[in-house]
mmCIF file of N, CA and C in Angstrom:
data_model
loop_
_atom_site.group_PDB
_atom_site.id
_atom_site.type_symbol
_atom_site.label_atom_id
_atom_site.label_comp_id
_atom_site.label_asym_id
_atom_site.label_seq_id
_atom_site.Cartn_x
_atom_site.Cartn_y
_atom_site.Cartn_z
ATOM 1 N N GLU A 76 85.668 95.513 91.754
ATOM 2 C CA GLU A 76 86.693 94.681 92.372
ATOM 3 C C GLU A 76 87.989 95.462 92.576
ATOM 4 N N SER A 77 88.306 96.393 91.679
ATOM 5 C CA SER A 77 89.557 97.137 91.824
ATOM 6 C C SER A 77 89.549 98.045 93.047
ATOM 7 N N ALA A 78 88.385 98.390 93.559
ATOM 8 C CA ALA A 78 88.303 99.230 94.761
ATOM 9 C C ALA A 78 88.442 98.417 96.039
ATOM 10 N N ARG A 79 88.122 97.137 95.991
ATOM 11 C CA ARG A 79 88.156 96.300 97.201
ATOM 12 C C ARG A 79 89.556 96.126 97.764
ATOM 13 N N GLU A 80 90.514 95.856 96.904
ATOM 14 C CA GLU A 80 91.875 95.555 97.375
ATOM 15 C C GLU A 80 92.492 96.705 98.170
ATOM 16 N N PRO A 81 92.484 97.943 97.662
ATOM 17 C CA PRO A 81 93.059 99.034 98.468
ATOM 18 C C PRO A 81 92.348 99.208 99.810
ATOM 19 N N LEU A 82 91.032 99.044 99.819
ATOM 20 C CA LEU A 82 90.291 99.168 101.077
ATOM 21 C C LEU A 82 90.717 98.083 102.063
ATOM 22 N N GLU A 83 90.883 96.858 101.564
ATOM 23 C CA GLU A 83 91.327 95.757 102.423
ATOM 24 C C GLU A 83 92.739 96.007 102.956
ATOM 25 N N ILE A 84 93.624 96.472 102.096
ATOM 26 C CA ILE A 84 95.000 96.757 102.501
ATOM 27 C C ILE A 84 95.028 97.820 103.592
ATOM 28 N N LEU A 85 94.162 98.834 103.459
ATOM 29 C CA LEU A 85 94.099 99.911 104.442
ATOM 30 C C LEU A 85 93.288 99.542 105.683
ATOM 31 N N GLY A 86 92.673 98.384 105.657
ATOM 32 C CA GLY A 86 91.895 97.941 106.809
ATOM 33 C C GLY A 86 90.570 98.670 106.960
ATOM 34 N N ILE A 87 90.074 99.221 105.870
ATOM 35 C CA ILE A 87 88.805 99.946 105.907
ATOM 36 C C ILE A 87 87.680 98.940 105.681
ATOM 37 N N THR A 88 86.825 98.811 106.681
ATOM 38 C CA THR A 88 85.777 97.792 106.613
ATOM 39 C C THR A 88 84.365 98.369 106.660
ATOM 40 N N ASN A 89 84.227 99.660 106.879
ATOM 41 C CA ASN A 89 82.893 100.250 107.004
ATOM 42 C C ASN A 89 82.411 100.891 105.703
ATOM 43 N N VAL A 90 82.714 100.255 104.572
ATOM 44 C CA VAL A 90 82.333 100.759 103.261
ATOM 45 C C VAL A 90 81.510 99.690 102.555
ATOM 46 N N VAL A 91 80.418 100.110 101.934
ATOM 47 C CA VAL A 91 79.594 99.208 101.144
ATOM 48 C C VAL A 91 79.800 99.574 99.684
ATOM 49 N N LEU A 92 80.209 98.602 98.865
ATOM 50 C CA LEU A 92 80.457 98.845 97.449
ATOM 51 C C LEU A 92 79.384 98.175 96.616
ATOM 52 N N GLY A 93 79.030 98.803 95.508
ATOM 53 C CA GLY A 93 78.074 98.202 94.598
ATOM 54 C C GLY A 93 78.077 98.941 93.281
ATOM 55 N N ILE A 94 77.561 98.283 92.258
ATOM 56 C CA ILE A 94 77.465 98.884 90.924
ATOM 57 C C ILE A 94 75.999 98.884 90.533
ATOM 58 N N GLY A 95 75.508 100.030 90.100
ATOM 59 C CA GLY A 95 74.126 100.118 89.671
ATOM 60 C C GLY A 95 73.468 101.364 90.221
ATOM 61 N N ASP A 96 72.159 101.368 90.230
ATOM 62 C CA ASP A 96 71.370 102.476 90.732
ATOM 63 C C ASP A 96 71.562 102.543 92.240
ATOM 64 N N GLY A 97 72.300 103.552 92.708
ATOM 65 C CA GLY A 97 72.637 103.659 94.115
ATOM 66 C C GLY A 97 71.444 103.776 95.039
ATOM 67 N N VAL A 98 70.371 104.397 94.566
ATOM 68 C CA VAL A 98 69.181 104.533 95.398
ATOM 69 C C VAL A 98 68.578 103.156 95.646
ATOM 70 N N ALA A 99 68.394 102.383 94.590
ATOM 71 C CA ALA A 99 67.792 101.056 94.716
ATOM 72 C C ALA A 99 68.780 100.034 95.271
ATOM 73 N N LEU A 100 70.029 100.121 94.840
ATOM 74 C CA LEU A 100 71.039 99.127 95.202
ATOM 75 C C LEU A 100 71.276 99.058 96.705
ATOM 76 N N PHE A 101 71.278 100.195 97.364
ATOM 77 C CA PHE A 101 71.598 100.234 98.788
ATOM 78 C C PHE A 101 70.366 100.449 99.673
ATOM 79 N N ARG A 102 69.199 100.327 99.104
ATOM 80 C CA ARG A 102 67.947 100.582 99.832
ATOM 81 C C ARG A 102 67.871 99.804 101.141
ATOM 82 N N HIS A 103 68.365 98.576 101.158
ATOM 83 C CA HIS A 103 68.251 97.723 102.347
ATOM 84 C C HIS A 103 69.516 97.722 103.194
ATOM 85 N N GLU A 104 70.481 98.562 102.850
ATOM 86 C CA GLU A 104 71.732 98.647 103.608
ATOM 87 C C GLU A 104 71.699 99.767 104.642
ATOM 88 N N GLY A 105 70.819 100.725 104.463
ATOM 89 C CA GLY A 105 70.783 101.903 105.327
ATOM 90 C C GLY A 105 70.164 101.612 106.667
ATOM 91 N N PRO A 106 70.007 102.620 107.469
ATOM 92 C CA PRO A 106 70.238 104.022 107.136
ATOM 93 C C PRO A 106 71.727 104.376 107.150
ATOM 94 N N PHE A 107 72.083 105.399 106.393
ATOM 95 C CA PHE A 107 73.464 105.821 106.238
ATOM 96 C C PHE A 107 73.729 107.142 106.966
ATOM 97 N N ASP A 108 74.932 107.261 107.515
ATOM 98 C CA ASP A 108 75.362 108.510 108.142
ATOM 99 C C ASP A 108 75.733 109.549 107.095
ATOM 100 N N ALA A 109 76.158 109.083 105.913
ATOM 101 C CA ALA A 109 76.572 109.999 104.851
ATOM 102 C C ALA A 109 76.232 109.398 103.495
ATOM 103 N N ILE A 110 75.760 110.248 102.602
ATOM 104 C CA ILE A 110 75.503 109.867 101.218
ATOM 105 C C ILE A 110 76.138 110.943 100.354
ATOM 106 N N LEU A 111 76.960 110.513 99.393
ATOM 107 C CA LEU A 111 77.629 111.441 98.480
ATOM 108 C C LEU A 111 77.365 110.984 97.058
ATOM 109 N N SER A 112 76.882 111.880 96.228
ATOM 110 C CA SER A 112 76.615 111.552 94.833
ATOM 111 C C SER A 112 77.618 112.273 93.942
ATOM 112 N N ALA A 113 78.162 111.548 92.991
ATOM 113 C CA ALA A 113 79.118 112.135 92.050
ATOM 114 C C ALA A 113 78.466 112.406 90.696
ATOM 115 N N ALA A 114 77.143 112.295 90.623
ATOM 116 C CA ALA A 114 76.404 112.595 89.399
ATOM 117 C C ALA A 114 75.136 113.347 89.788
ATOM 118 N N ALA A 115 74.656 114.170 88.877
ATOM 119 C CA ALA A 115 73.536 115.070 89.185
ATOM 120 C C ALA A 115 72.220 114.591 88.581
ATOM 121 N N PRO A 116 71.240 114.286 89.435
ATOM 122 C CA PRO A 116 69.896 114.051 88.910
ATOM 123 C C PRO A 116 69.251 115.402 88.589
ATOM 124 N N ASP A 117 68.275 115.418 87.697
ATOM 125 C CA ASP A 117 67.559 116.665 87.399
ATOM 126 C C ASP A 117 66.785 117.141 88.624
ATOM 127 N N VAL A 118 66.239 116.178 89.371
ATOM 128 C CA VAL A 118 65.434 116.469 90.557
ATOM 129 C C VAL A 118 65.942 115.579 91.681
ATOM 130 N N LEU A 119 66.039 116.122 92.874
ATOM 131 C CA LEU A 119 66.527 115.358 94.022
ATOM 132 C C LEU A 119 65.608 114.165 94.287
ATOM 133 N N PRO A 120 66.159 112.939 94.266
ATOM 134 C CA PRO A 120 65.327 111.772 94.564
ATOM 135 C C PRO A 120 65.021 111.691 96.062
ATOM 136 N N GLU A 121 63.787 111.984 96.430
ATOM 137 C CA GLU A 121 63.389 111.994 97.837
ATOM 138 C C GLU A 121 63.639 110.639 98.497
ATOM 139 N N GLU A 122 63.507 109.550 97.724
ATOM 140 C CA GLU A 122 63.719 108.224 98.293
ATOM 141 C C GLU A 122 65.167 108.039 98.752
ATOM 142 N N LEU A 123 66.088 108.811 98.180
ATOM 143 C CA LEU A 123 67.476 108.774 98.641
ATOM 144 C C LEU A 123 67.571 109.340 100.059
ATOM 145 N N LEU A 124 66.849 110.401 100.309
ATOM 146 C CA LEU A 124 66.877 111.030 101.629
ATOM 147 C C LEU A 124 66.232 110.149 102.689
ATOM 148 N N ASP A 125 65.330 109.265 102.270
ATOM 149 C CA ASP A 125 64.728 108.311 103.203
ATOM 150 C C ASP A 125 65.780 107.364 103.779
ATOM 151 N N GLN A 126 66.922 107.247 103.109
ATOM 152 C CA GLN A 126 67.980 106.334 103.542
ATOM 153 C C GLN A 126 68.956 106.989 104.524
ATOM 154 N N LEU A 127 68.766 108.275 104.830
ATOM 155 C CA LEU A 127 69.652 108.973 105.768
ATOM 156 C C LEU A 127 69.317 108.607 107.210
ATOM 157 N N ALA A 128 70.352 108.349 107.997
ATOM 158 C CA ALA A 128 70.186 108.134 109.434
ATOM 159 C C ALA A 128 69.977 109.480 110.109
ATOM 160 N N ASP A 129 69.401 109.474 111.302
ATOM 161 C CA ASP A 129 69.278 110.705 112.045
ATOM 162 C C ASP A 129 70.680 111.240 112.340
ATOM 163 N N GLY A 130 70.919 112.489 112.068
ATOM 164 C CA GLY A 130 72.249 113.077 112.186
ATOM 165 C C GLY A 130 73.070 112.939 110.910
ATOM 166 N N GLY A 131 72.491 112.298 109.891
ATOM 167 C CA GLY A 131 73.216 112.059 108.635
ATOM 168 C C GLY A 131 73.164 113.236 107.689
ATOM 169 N N ARG A 132 74.076 113.202 106.704
ATOM 170 C CA ARG A 132 74.168 114.263 105.693
ATOM 171 C C ARG A 132 74.240 113.652 104.306
ATOM 172 N N CYS A 133 73.633 114.341 103.367
ATOM 173 C CA CYS A 133 73.710 113.965 101.954
ATOM 174 C C CYS A 133 74.244 115.178 101.205
ATOM 175 N N VAL A 134 75.262 114.967 100.386
ATOM 176 C CA VAL A 134 75.793 116.024 99.527
ATOM 177 C C VAL A 134 75.603 115.549 98.099
ATOM 178 N N ILE A 135 74.871 116.349 97.325
ATOM 179 C CA ILE A 135 74.491 115.913 95.983
ATOM 180 C C ILE A 135 74.313 117.115 95.052
ATOM 181 N N PRO A 136 74.833 117.008 93.815
ATOM 182 C CA PRO A 136 74.538 118.037 92.817
ATOM 183 C C PRO A 136 73.153 117.742 92.231
ATOM 184 N N VAL A 137 72.374 118.787 91.975
ATOM 185 C CA VAL A 137 71.022 118.603 91.442
ATOM 186 C C VAL A 137 70.760 119.639 90.355
ATOM 187 N N GLY A 138 70.127 119.198 89.271
ATOM 188 C CA GLY A 138 69.721 120.116 88.214
ATOM 189 C C GLY A 138 70.150 119.646 86.841
ATOM 190 N N PRO A 139 69.587 120.273 85.810
ATOM 191 C CA PRO A 139 69.991 119.948 84.447
ATOM 192 C C PRO A 139 71.435 120.401 84.204
ATOM 193 N N THR A 140 72.033 119.897 83.175
ATOM 194 C CA THR A 140 73.450 120.143 82.893
ATOM 195 C C THR A 140 73.834 121.611 82.930
ATOM 196 N N ASP A 141 72.945 122.487 82.453
ATOM 197 C CA ASP A 141 73.296 123.908 82.373
ATOM 198 C C ASP A 141 72.959 124.714 83.629
ATOM 199 N N MET A 142 72.383 124.083 84.689
ATOM 200 C CA MET A 142 72.012 124.832 85.883
ATOM 201 C C MET A 142 71.962 123.916 87.111
ATOM 202 N N GLN A 143 73.133 123.471 87.530
ATOM 203 C CA GLN A 143 73.202 122.583 88.688
ATOM 204 C C GLN A 143 73.683 123.335 89.923
ATOM 205 N N HIS A 144 73.219 122.867 91.075
ATOM 206 C CA HIS A 144 73.702 123.399 92.350
ATOM 207 C C HIS A 144 74.023 122.234 93.269
ATOM 208 N N LEU A 145 75.040 122.415 94.070
ATOM 209 C CA LEU A 145 75.410 121.427 95.066
ATOM 210 C C LEU A 145 74.568 121.681 96.314
ATOM 211 N N TRP A 146 73.948 120.624 96.818
ATOM 212 C CA TRP A 146 73.083 120.723 97.989
ATOM 213 C C TRP A 146 73.631 119.878 99.115
ATOM 214 N N MET A 147 73.457 120.364 100.347
ATOM 215 C CA MET A 147 73.737 119.557 101.527
ATOM 216 C C MET A 147 72.423 119.441 102.291
ATOM 217 N N ILE A 148 72.039 118.206 102.506
ATOM 218 C CA ILE A 148 70.805 117.942 103.231
ATOM 219 C C ILE A 148 71.181 117.218 104.521
ATOM 220 N N GLU A 149 70.709 117.731 105.649
ATOM 221 C CA GLU A 149 70.980 117.119 106.949
ATOM 222 C C GLU A 149 69.669 116.654 107.565
ATOM 223 N N LYS A 150 69.743 115.499 108.239
ATOM 224 C CA LYS A 150 68.568 114.981 108.927
ATOM 225 C C LYS A 150 68.813 115.031 110.428
ATOM 226 N N LYS A 151 67.971 115.774 111.125
ATOM 227 C CA LYS A 151 68.073 115.895 112.587
ATOM 228 C C LYS A 151 66.691 115.696 113.180
ATOM 229 N N GLU A 152 66.604 114.752 114.090
ATOM 230 C CA GLU A 152 65.344 114.452 114.778
ATOM 231 C C GLU A 152 64.209 114.250 113.774
ATOM 232 N N GLY A 153 64.529 113.569 112.673
ATOM 233 C CA GLY A 153 63.529 113.249 111.662
ATOM 234 C C GLY A 153 63.202 114.353 110.686
ATOM 235 N N HIS A 154 63.780 115.529 110.856
ATOM 236 C CA HIS A 154 63.506 116.667 109.969
ATOM 237 C C HIS A 154 64.695 116.905 109.037
ATOM 238 N N LEU A 155 64.394 117.258 107.799
ATOM 239 C CA LEU A 155 65.429 117.530 106.808
ATOM 240 C C LEU A 155 65.660 119.030 106.671
ATOM 241 N N THR A 156 66.930 119.422 106.649
ATOM 242 C CA THR A 156 67.327 120.791 106.388
ATOM 243 C C THR A 156 68.121 120.780 105.086
ATOM 244 N N ARG A 157 67.723 121.597 104.141
ATOM 245 C CA ARG A 157 68.374 121.653 102.827
ATOM 246 C C ARG A 157 69.099 122.980 102.675
ATOM 247 N N LYS A 158 70.361 122.884 102.257
ATOM 248 C CA LYS A 158 71.156 124.100 102.072
ATOM 249 C C LYS A 158 71.812 124.057 100.695
ATOM 250 N N ARG A 159 71.529 125.066 99.860
ATOM 251 C CA ARG A 159 72.160 125.164 98.548
ATOM 252 C C ARG A 159 73.533 125.779 98.742
ATOM 253 N N LEU A 160 74.580 125.082 98.252
ATOM 254 C CA LEU A 160 75.952 125.519 98.491
ATOM 255 C C LEU A 160 76.535 126.339 97.348
ATOM 256 N N GLU A 161 76.705 125.745 96.190
ATOM 257 C CA GLU A 161 77.407 126.408 95.079
ATOM 258 C C GLU A 161 76.838 125.966 93.747
ATOM 259 N N ALA A 162 77.030 126.785 92.731
ATOM 260 C CA ALA A 162 76.759 126.365 91.363
ATOM 261 C C ALA A 162 77.873 125.416 90.953
ATOM 262 N N VAL A 163 77.509 124.314 90.322
ATOM 263 C CA VAL A 163 78.489 123.283 89.946
ATOM 264 C C VAL A 163 78.142 122.721 88.582
ATOM 265 N N ARG A 164 79.006 121.856 88.086
ATOM 266 C CA ARG A 164 78.739 121.127 86.849
ATOM 267 C C ARG A 164 79.279 119.714 86.987
ATOM 268 N N PHE A 165 78.357 118.766 87.165
ATOM 269 C CA PHE A 165 78.678 117.347 87.289
ATOM 270 C C PHE A 165 78.103 116.600 86.098
ATOM 271 N N VAL A 166 78.534 115.378 85.901
ATOM 272 C CA VAL A 166 77.922 114.549 84.868
ATOM 273 C C VAL A 166 76.485 114.276 85.287
ATOM 274 N N PRO A 167 75.575 114.148 84.321
ATOM 275 C CA PRO A 167 74.190 113.875 84.683
ATOM 276 C C PRO A 167 74.020 112.444 85.191
ATOM 277 N N LEU A 168 73.111 112.283 86.130
ATOM 278 C CA LEU A 168 72.740 110.948 86.590
ATOM 279 C C LEU A 168 71.865 110.352 85.508
ATOM 280 N N ARG A 169 72.208 109.164 85.090
ATOM 281 C CA ARG A 169 71.423 108.521 84.030
ATOM 282 C C ARG A 169 70.004 108.263 84.520
ATOM 283 N N ASP A 170 69.070 108.262 83.572
ATOM 284 C CA ASP A 170 67.679 107.982 83.933
ATOM 285 C C ASP A 170 67.586 106.642 84.626
ATOM 286 N N ARG A 171 66.808 106.644 85.711
ATOM 287 C CA ARG A 171 66.594 105.425 86.475
ATOM 288 C C ARG A 171 65.341 104.744 85.964
ATOM 289 N N PRO A 172 65.388 103.418 85.848
ATOM 290 C CA PRO A 172 64.152 102.724 85.466
ATOM 291 C C PRO A 172 63.121 102.870 86.589
ATOM 292 N N ARG A 173 61.884 103.039 86.231
ATOM 293 C CA ARG A 173 60.799 103.188 87.191
ATOM 294 C C ARG A 173 60.331 101.824 87.671
ATOM 295 N N GLU A 174 60.066 101.717 88.968
ATOM 296 C CA GLU A 174 59.542 100.477 89.527
ATOM 297 C C GLU A 174 58.029 100.501 89.421
ATOM 298 N N GLY A 175 57.416 99.301 89.404
ATOM 299 C CA GLY A 175 55.975 99.236 89.467
ATOM 300 C C GLY A 175 55.399 98.785 88.220
#
């Protein structure tokens, strides 16, 4: 709720806010032009990339705490291009509950 007020004051309306597992929480809101993760999963969740729109980009740190890299993944004409950018250190993404 604390994020809503500044966005409303600034007239920013193209933002979707939610609390929880971002992959599952926004599954039905996509496809997205941009996805940015502020926490690092050990392994890139492929289902997150399924939510990218054509021409979209995902920037995400990936790896265990002692060996993370920032990745940029772009989707063009249905194909994904992955580019490793830099060594980084982000907080780990908490384990996600498994569906099924």
